[in-house]
Each structure stands twice: as structure tokens, then as C-alpha cells.
Coordinates of C-alpha atoms (C1' of nucleotides) in Angstrom, one line a residue:
Chain A
M1 CA 26.3 5.8 4.4
K2 CA 28.7 7.0 7.1
I3 CA 27.1 9.1 9.9
D4 CA 29.2 9.6 13.0
N5 CA 26.9 11.9 14.9
I6 CA 23.3 11.4 14.4
D7 CA 22.1 14.6 16.1
S8 CA 24.3 16.9 14.0
Y9 CA 23.2 15.0 10.9
L10 CA 19.6 15.6 11.8
R11 CA 20.3 19.3 12.4
E12 CA 22.1 19.4 9.1
K13 CA 18.9 18.2 7.5
D14 CA 16.8 20.7 9.3
V15 CA 15.3 18.3 11.8
K16 CA 15.5 19.3 15.5
P17 CA 16.8 16.2 17.4
S18 CA 14.9 14.7 20.3
Y19 CA 15.4 11.5 22.2
Q20 CA 12.7 9.7 20.2
R21 CA 13.9 11.0 16.8
T22 CA 17.5 10.1 17.4
K23 CA 16.6 6.6 18.5
I24 CA 14.2 6.0 15.5
F25 CA 16.8 7.3 13.1
Q26 CA 19.5 5.2 14.7
Y27 CA 17.3 2.1 14.5
I28 CA 16.7 2.5 10.7
L29 CA 20.4 3.2 10.3
D30 CA 21.5 0.1 12.1
N31 CA 18.8 -2.2 10.7
H32 CA 19.1 -2.2 7.0
N33 CA 16.3 -4.7 6.8
H34 CA 13.8 -2.1 5.8
P35 CA 11.6 -2.3 8.9
T36 CA 7.9 -1.7 9.1
V37 CA 6.4 0.8 11.5
N38 CA 5.6 -2.0 13.8
Q39 CA 9.1 -3.4 13.8
I40 CA 10.5 0.0 14.7
Y41 CA 7.8 0.4 17.4
E42 CA 8.3 -3.0 18.9
A43 CA 12.1 -2.7 18.9
L44 CA 12.1 0.7 20.6
T45 CA 9.3 0.2 23.1
D46 CA 11.7 -1.7 25.4
K47 CA 14.1 1.2 25.6
I48 CA 11.4 3.9 25.5
P49 CA 8.4 2.4 27.3
T50 CA 6.3 5.6 26.8
L51 CA 6.9 5.5 23.0
S52 CA 3.7 5.7 21.0
K53 CA 3.0 4.7 17.5
T54 CA 1.9 8.2 16.7
T55 CA 5.4 9.4 17.4
V56 CA 6.9 6.8 15.2
Y57 CA 4.5 7.8 12.4
N58 CA 5.1 11.5 13.0
T59 CA 8.8 11.1 13.0
L60 CA 8.9 8.9 9.9
N61 CA 6.8 11.4 8.0
L62 CA 9.0 14.2 9.1
F63 CA 12.1 12.2 8.0
I64 CA 10.5 11.5 4.6
E65 CA 9.7 15.2 4.2
K66 CA 13.2 16.1 5.0
K67 CA 14.6 13.4 2.7
L68 CA 16.4 11.5 5.5
V69 CA 14.3 8.4 5.0
E70 CA 12.4 6.9 2.1
I71 CA 9.3 4.7 2.1
I72 CA 9.3 1.4 0.2
T73 CA 5.9 0.2 -1.0
I74 CA 5.8 -3.3 -2.3
E75 CA 2.7 -4.9 -0.8
G76 CA 0.0 -2.4 -0.3
N77 CA -0.5 -3.2 3.3
E78 CA 3.0 -2.8 4.6
A79 CA 5.0 0.3 4.3
R80 CA 8.7 -0.2 4.9
Y81 CA 11.3 2.4 5.6
D82 CA 14.9 2.9 4.7
I83 CA 17.7 5.5 4.9
Y84 CA 17.2 7.8 1.9
N85 CA 19.4 6.5 -1.0
P86 CA 19.3 8.5 -4.2
N87 CA 21.5 5.9 -6.0
D88 CA 20.2 3.5 -8.5
H89 CA 19.1 0.4 -6.6
A90 CA 16.2 -2.0 -6.6
H91 CA 14.6 -4.2 -3.9
F92 CA 14.0 -7.9 -3.8
K93 CA 11.3 -9.3 -1.6
C94 CA 11.6 -13.0 -0.7
Q95 CA 8.3 -14.8 -0.7
L96 CA 9.5 -17.3 1.9
C97 CA 11.6 -15.5 4.5
K98 CA 9.8 -12.2 3.8
N99 CA 13.1 -10.3 3.9
L100 CA 13.7 -7.3 1.7
F101 CA 17.1 -7.1 0.0
D102 CA 18.8 -4.2 -1.7
I103 CA 20.0 -4.9 -5.2
H104 CA 22.5 -2.6 -6.9
L105 CA 21.3 -2.1 -10.5
D106 CA 22.5 -0.1 -13.4
F107 CA 19.4 1.6 -14.8
S108 CA 21.4 3.5 -17.4
K109 CA 21.4 0.6 -19.8
M110 CA 17.7 0.3 -19.9
S111 CA 16.1 1.4 -23.1
L112 CA 14.1 4.4 -22.1
K113 CA 13.0 5.8 -25.5
E114 CA 9.4 5.9 -24.5
L115 CA 10.1 7.9 -21.4
E116 CA 11.9 10.8 -23.3
D117 CA 9.0 13.2 -22.7
Y118 CA 8.3 12.2 -19.1
K119 CA 10.0 14.1 -16.3
I120 CA 11.1 11.4 -13.8
N121 CA 11.3 12.4 -10.2
E122 CA 11.4 9.0 -8.6
Q123 CA 12.0 5.5 -9.9
H124 CA 11.2 2.3 -8.1
I125 CA 12.1 -1.2 -9.1
H126 CA 11.3 -4.3 -7.1
F127 CA 11.4 -8.0 -7.7
I128 CA 9.5 -10.7 -5.9
G129 CA 10.7 -14.3 -5.7
I130 CA 13.0 -16.6 -3.7
C131 CA 16.3 -15.4 -2.3
P132 CA 19.4 -17.5 -2.6
E133 CA 19.3 -18.6 1.1
C134 CA 15.7 -19.9 0.8
A135 CA 16.4 -21.5 -2.6
K136 CA 19.1 -23.6 -1.0
K137 CA 16.8 -24.8 1.8
Q138 CA 14.1 -25.8 -0.6
I139 CA 16.1 -28.4 -2.5
Chain B
M1 CA -5.2 -8.2 -25.6
K2 CA -8.0 -9.3 -27.9
I3 CA -10.9 -11.0 -26.1
D4 CA -14.1 -11.4 -28.1
N5 CA -16.3 -13.2 -25.6
I6 CA -15.7 -12.4 -22.0
D7 CA -17.7 -15.2 -20.5
S8 CA -15.9 -17.9 -22.4
Y9 CA -12.6 -16.2 -21.6
L10 CA -13.5 -16.3 -17.9
R11 CA -14.5 -20.0 -18.2
E12 CA -11.2 -20.7 -19.9
K13 CA -9.5 -19.3 -16.9
D14 CA -11.5 -21.3 -14.5
V15 CA -13.8 -18.5 -13.4
K16 CA -17.6 -19.1 -13.4
P17 CA -19.1 -16.1 -15.1
S18 CA -21.8 -14.0 -13.4
Y19 CA -23.4 -10.7 -14.3
Q20 CA -21.2 -8.8 -11.8
R21 CA -18.0 -10.6 -12.8
T22 CA -18.5 -10.1 -16.4
K23 CA -19.2 -6.4 -16.0
I24 CA -16.2 -5.9 -13.7
F25 CA -13.9 -7.7 -16.1
Q26 CA -15.3 -5.7 -19.0
Y27 CA -14.7 -2.4 -17.1
I28 CA -11.1 -3.2 -16.5
L29 CA -10.7 -4.4 -20.1
D30 CA -12.2 -1.2 -21.5
N31 CA -10.6 1.2 -19.1
H32 CA -6.9 0.8 -19.4
N33 CA -6.3 3.6 -16.9
H34 CA -5.6 1.2 -14.0
P35 CA -8.7 1.9 -12.0
T36 CA -8.9 1.8 -8.2
V37 CA -11.6 -0.3 -6.5
N38 CA -13.6 2.9 -6.0
Q39 CA -13.5 3.9 -9.6
I40 CA -14.7 0.4 -10.6
Y41 CA -17.4 0.6 -8.0
E42 CA -18.6 4.1 -8.8
A43 CA -18.6 3.4 -12.5
L44 CA -20.6 0.2 -12.3
T45 CA -23.0 1.2 -9.5
D46 CA -25.1 3.1 -12.1
K47 CA -25.7 0.0 -14.2
I48 CA -25.8 -2.4 -11.2
P49 CA -27.5 -0.4 -8.4
T50 CA -27.3 -3.3 -6.0
L51 CA -23.6 -3.8 -6.5
S52 CA -21.6 -3.8 -3.3
K53 CA -17.9 -3.1 -2.7
T54 CA -17.5 -6.5 -1.2
T55 CA -18.4 -8.0 -4.5
V56 CA -15.9 -5.8 -6.3
Y57 CA -13.2 -6.9 -3.8
N58 CA -14.2 -10.5 -3.9
T59 CA -14.2 -10.5 -7.7
L60 CA -10.9 -8.7 -8.0
N61 CA -9.2 -11.1 -5.6
L62 CA -10.6 -14.0 -7.5
F63 CA -9.3 -12.5 -10.8
I64 CA -5.9 -12.0 -9.3
E65 CA -5.8 -15.6 -8.0
K66 CA -6.7 -16.9 -11.5
K67 CA -4.2 -14.5 -13.1
L68 CA -6.8 -12.6 -15.1
V69 CA -5.9 -9.3 -13.4
E70 CA -2.9 -7.9 -11.6
I71 CA -2.7 -5.5 -8.8
I72 CA -0.4 -2.4 -9.1
T73 CA 0.8 -0.9 -5.8
I74 CA 2.5 2.4 -6.2
E75 CA 1.3 4.4 -3.2
G76 CA 0.5 2.2 -0.3
N77 CA -3.0 3.6 0.1
E78 CA -4.4 2.9 -3.4
A79 CA -4.4 -0.4 -5.0
R80 CA -4.9 -0.2 -8.8
Y81 CA -5.9 -3.0 -11.1
D82 CA -5.1 -4.0 -14.6
I83 CA -5.6 -6.8 -17.0
Y84 CA -2.8 -9.3 -16.4
N85 CA 0.1 -8.6 -18.6
P86 CA 3.2 -10.8 -18.3
N87 CA 5.2 -8.8 -20.8
D88 CA 7.9 -6.4 -19.7
H89 CA 6.4 -3.1 -18.9
A90 CA 6.6 -0.4 -16.4
H91 CA 4.2 2.2 -14.9
F92 CA 4.5 5.9 -14.7
K93 CA 2.4 7.8 -12.2
C94 CA 1.9 11.5 -12.9
Q95 CA 2.1 13.6 -9.7
L96 CA -0.2 16.2 -11.2
C97 CA -3.0 14.5 -13.1
K98 CA -2.6 11.3 -11.0
N99 CA -3.0 9.2 -14.1
L100 CA -1.1 5.9 -14.4
F101 CA 0.5 5.2 -17.8
D102 CA 2.0 2.0 -19.2
I103 CA 5.5 2.2 -20.4
H104 CA 7.0 -0.4 -22.6
L105 CA 10.5 -1.2 -21.4
D106 CA 13.2 -3.6 -22.4
F107 CA 14.4 -5.1 -19.1
S108 CA 16.8 -7.5 -20.9
K109 CA 19.5 -4.8 -21.2
M110 CA 19.7 -4.1 -17.5
S111 CA 22.7 -5.4 -15.8
L112 CA 21.5 -8.1 -13.5
K113 CA 24.7 -9.7 -12.3
E114 CA 23.7 -9.3 -8.7
L115 CA 20.4 -11.1 -9.2
E116 CA 22.0 -14.3 -10.7
D117 CA 21.1 -16.4 -7.6
Y118 CA 17.7 -14.9 -7.0
K119 CA 14.7 -16.7 -8.5
I120 CA 12.5 -13.8 -9.8
N121 CA 8.8 -14.5 -10.0
E122 CA 7.6 -11.0 -10.5
Q123 CA 9.1 -7.7 -11.4
H124 CA 7.7 -4.3 -10.9
I125 CA 9.0 -1.0 -12.2
H126 CA 7.4 2.3 -11.7
F127 CA 8.3 5.9 -12.2
I128 CA 6.8 9.0 -10.5
G129 CA 7.0 12.4 -12.1
I130 CA 5.3 14.6 -14.6
C131 CA 3.7 13.3 -17.7
P132 CA 4.2 15.1 -21.1
E133 CA 0.6 16.5 -21.1
C134 CA 1.0 18.1 -17.6
A135 CA 4.6 19.3 -18.4
K136 CA 3.2 21.3 -21.4
K137 CA 0.5 22.9 -19.2
Q138 CA 3.1 24.0 -16.6
I139 CA 5.1 26.2 -18.8
Chain C
dA1 C1' -32.5 -29.1 -3.5
dT2 C1' -27.9 -27.9 -3.6
dC3 C1' -24.2 -25.2 -4.0
dA4 C1' -22.1 -20.8 -5.2
dT5 C1' -22.5 -15.8 -5.4
dT6 C1' -23.9 -11.6 -3.6
dG7 C1' -24.1 -7.9 -0.4
dC8 C1' -25.0 -5.9 4.2
dA9 C1' -22.9 -5.0 8.6
dA10 C1' -19.3 -5.6 11.5
dA11 C1' -14.5 -6.4 12.2
dC12 C1' -9.7 -5.3 11.0
dA13 C1' -5.4 -3.2 10.1
dC14 C1' -2.9 0.8 9.1
dT15 C1' -2.5 5.7 9.3
dT16 C1' -3.8 10.4 10.5
dT17 C1' -5.9 14.0 13.4
dG18 C1' -7.3 16.6 17.8
dC19 C1' -5.9 18.0 21.8
dA20 C1' -4.0 18.0 26.5
dT21 C1' 0.4 17.1 28.8
dA22 C1' 5.3 17.2 29.1
dC23 C1' 9.8 18.8 27.6
dG24 C1' 13.6 21.7 26.1
dC25 C1' 15.8 26.1 25.6
Chain D
dG1 C1' 7.5 30.9 30.0
dC2 C1' 7.0 29.8 25.2
dG3 C1' 7.0 27.0 21.5
dT4 C1' 7.5 22.4 20.1
dA5 C1' 7.3 17.3 20.6
dT6 C1' 4.9 13.6 22.6
dG7 C1' 1.3 10.4 23.1
dC8 C1' -3.4 9.1 24.2
dA9 C1' -7.9 8.5 22.2
dA10 C1' -10.7 9.0 18.4
dA11 C1' -11.6 9.3 13.7
dG12 C1' -10.6 8.1 8.9
dT13 C1' -9.5 4.8 5.1
dG14 C1' -9.0 0.7 2.6
dT15 C1' -9.8 -4.1 2.9
dT16 C1' -11.5 -8.6 4.8
dT17 C1' -14.8 -11.6 7.2
dG18 C1' -19.3 -13.6 9.0
dC19 C1' -23.4 -14.7 7.6
dA20 C1' -28.1 -14.4 5.8
dA21 C1' -30.5 -13.8 1.5
dT22 C1' -30.5 -14.5 -3.2
dG23 C1' -29.6 -16.8 -7.6
dA24 C1' -28.4 -20.5 -10.8
dT25 C1' -28.6 -25.3 -12.3

DNA sequence: ATCATTGCAAACACTTTGCATACGC
DNA sequence: GCGTATGCAAAGTGTTTGCAATGAT
């Protein structure tokens, strides 16, 4: 996604910019590694020493509500966040390096007969296993 | 899944049966609605008044470890449990009635080019939306 | 008698809420 | 100056841990 001016993008999406909001959005935009709340907080607390986790939570919830950001739930205990991406894609969580990768998938070829009568608002696909990097190291 | 004797099935899977373990396993077996820890606890506390949530958690974690049961994480705040089922299937969570449905899916037709080098140990697919029952009521 | 299971209470981790302070227009 | 955003502290929720009592063989 190409966003040249974060503040005007936020305004476009009906979010009033603030120093914290801009920095949090920028962090998620720059770090496509699907950070947790803690990672965002730890990374920004250097630049914004007064930052509180409450603000990170408040801001992320606002971003989710306004569809700027989406939450990725793979393990129940760690919520991860990413720029909202309505395109078909899946996630791959590596059991060794713990990284979360985006995988581009074509859902359209799945047989969905059984889902005919269901109204799908969201779809989430994720895989768990070993990523290519870690597989190499294991040999 | 057809299981005629729960205790011998548990033993087969290297789990020493106990009154609590048998009842918890039976509950998940009988209730294919993917119960939460609370639902299991509430349902069994009538029959086993001394039952504690700790035991439910301990038992479920043991079952997961021994691959008798699997955990389904859709929303981060509610872990749901189901009999372990290694076959391709997805879950559908209804936003209105909150029920969780099993959906039989054929993953094999998905284009997985990008995943060639990844070693997949688990795959999870879930949809969120409105189930047929609730869709009817909404009209 | 020994060893494993149970279950209470406390600890933990993650997230939300209440409210006073600070900030931006 | 007014309305909103921030951030501390406390509360809430779901889960795990420590440990004494209980139960099974």
C-alpha cells in the first residue's frame, strides 16, 4: 500500500491525527512483521517516553473500527496487528523463528459448495510450521 | 468419530482415565458445538460439584498434548475446543448466534505455489459472518 | 506407601475502564 | 475555553502455577 502522507490518510479514514496516532500508524506501516501491542509499545517508547500502553490499545482499537488496521489472531494469547488488507491472503507462523509471513493465496479455487448459504464477512487462513529460512538451518 | 469405550480410547492415547477426564472428554465428544472452557465447566459442575476450572484447564491441555483434542482460536479472548480432527475442514463463526460451525472444505484445489518451501504442520481456516439460520430471521 | 490427580488460592498476562490531566483548535 | 486525546491506576478476564489434600493401585 502506498501512503505518502499519513495524516491526510488518517483524516480520509475519519481519524483525527495526533502525534501518537501518526507514529503508531507509521510503525505498523513500516514494520510489516505483524507486531504485537508490546512490540509497538517497546519500539515507540524511546521516541515517545510518555507513551502508555492504554494509548496503544485505544489507538489500535480505533484503527480497527475505522478499518485502517486489522487484528490477526493465531495463538490466543498474542494479538498481532497489520495494515488492513482486504485482498485474499493468508498468514504463516513459523514455529521456530516465531515470525509471521504474508502468503498470497487464491481462494477462488476452493470448493465452497457447503458455504453457499452462509454470508461471509471475513475469512482468515493461517498455517503453522517451519519457514524456508529455518528449514535450511535445521539440516 | 466412533468411540465406543472412552476409557480404553484414552488409554490408547496414553492418557490415564479418571472420572473427571472421562466426563470432560465425553462432553466434548457429545457436544460438537466447540465449547469454551466455561461451557464445559458450567455443564459438568452439576454432575461433578467439586469440579474446578483448574482441572478443566489441566485436562484440556493434557488432551491437546496427546492429540485427543484441538484448540480453535478465532477471537483472541475465547479458546474453543473440539475433538482432534486431522481432516481438511474449516470453521464458520456466526456473528449473531455466536455458534461455531464445521465446514468441510477441499484445500487441495487452492493454489499453493507460494507455500512450496514452507513446511506446513497445521492449517486453520475460519470464516466470520452470518449463518443460514440467522440470515433467515433477519429478513 | 507411593505416585498421580484434583482443586483451592494466588499469581500472571493481556486488555479494558474510570477519571484527572494535558493538548489542540 | 471547550472538546478530545492521553496516560496513570485500578478493575476485569482468561489462563497458569504452587501446593496441600485427596485418590488410586
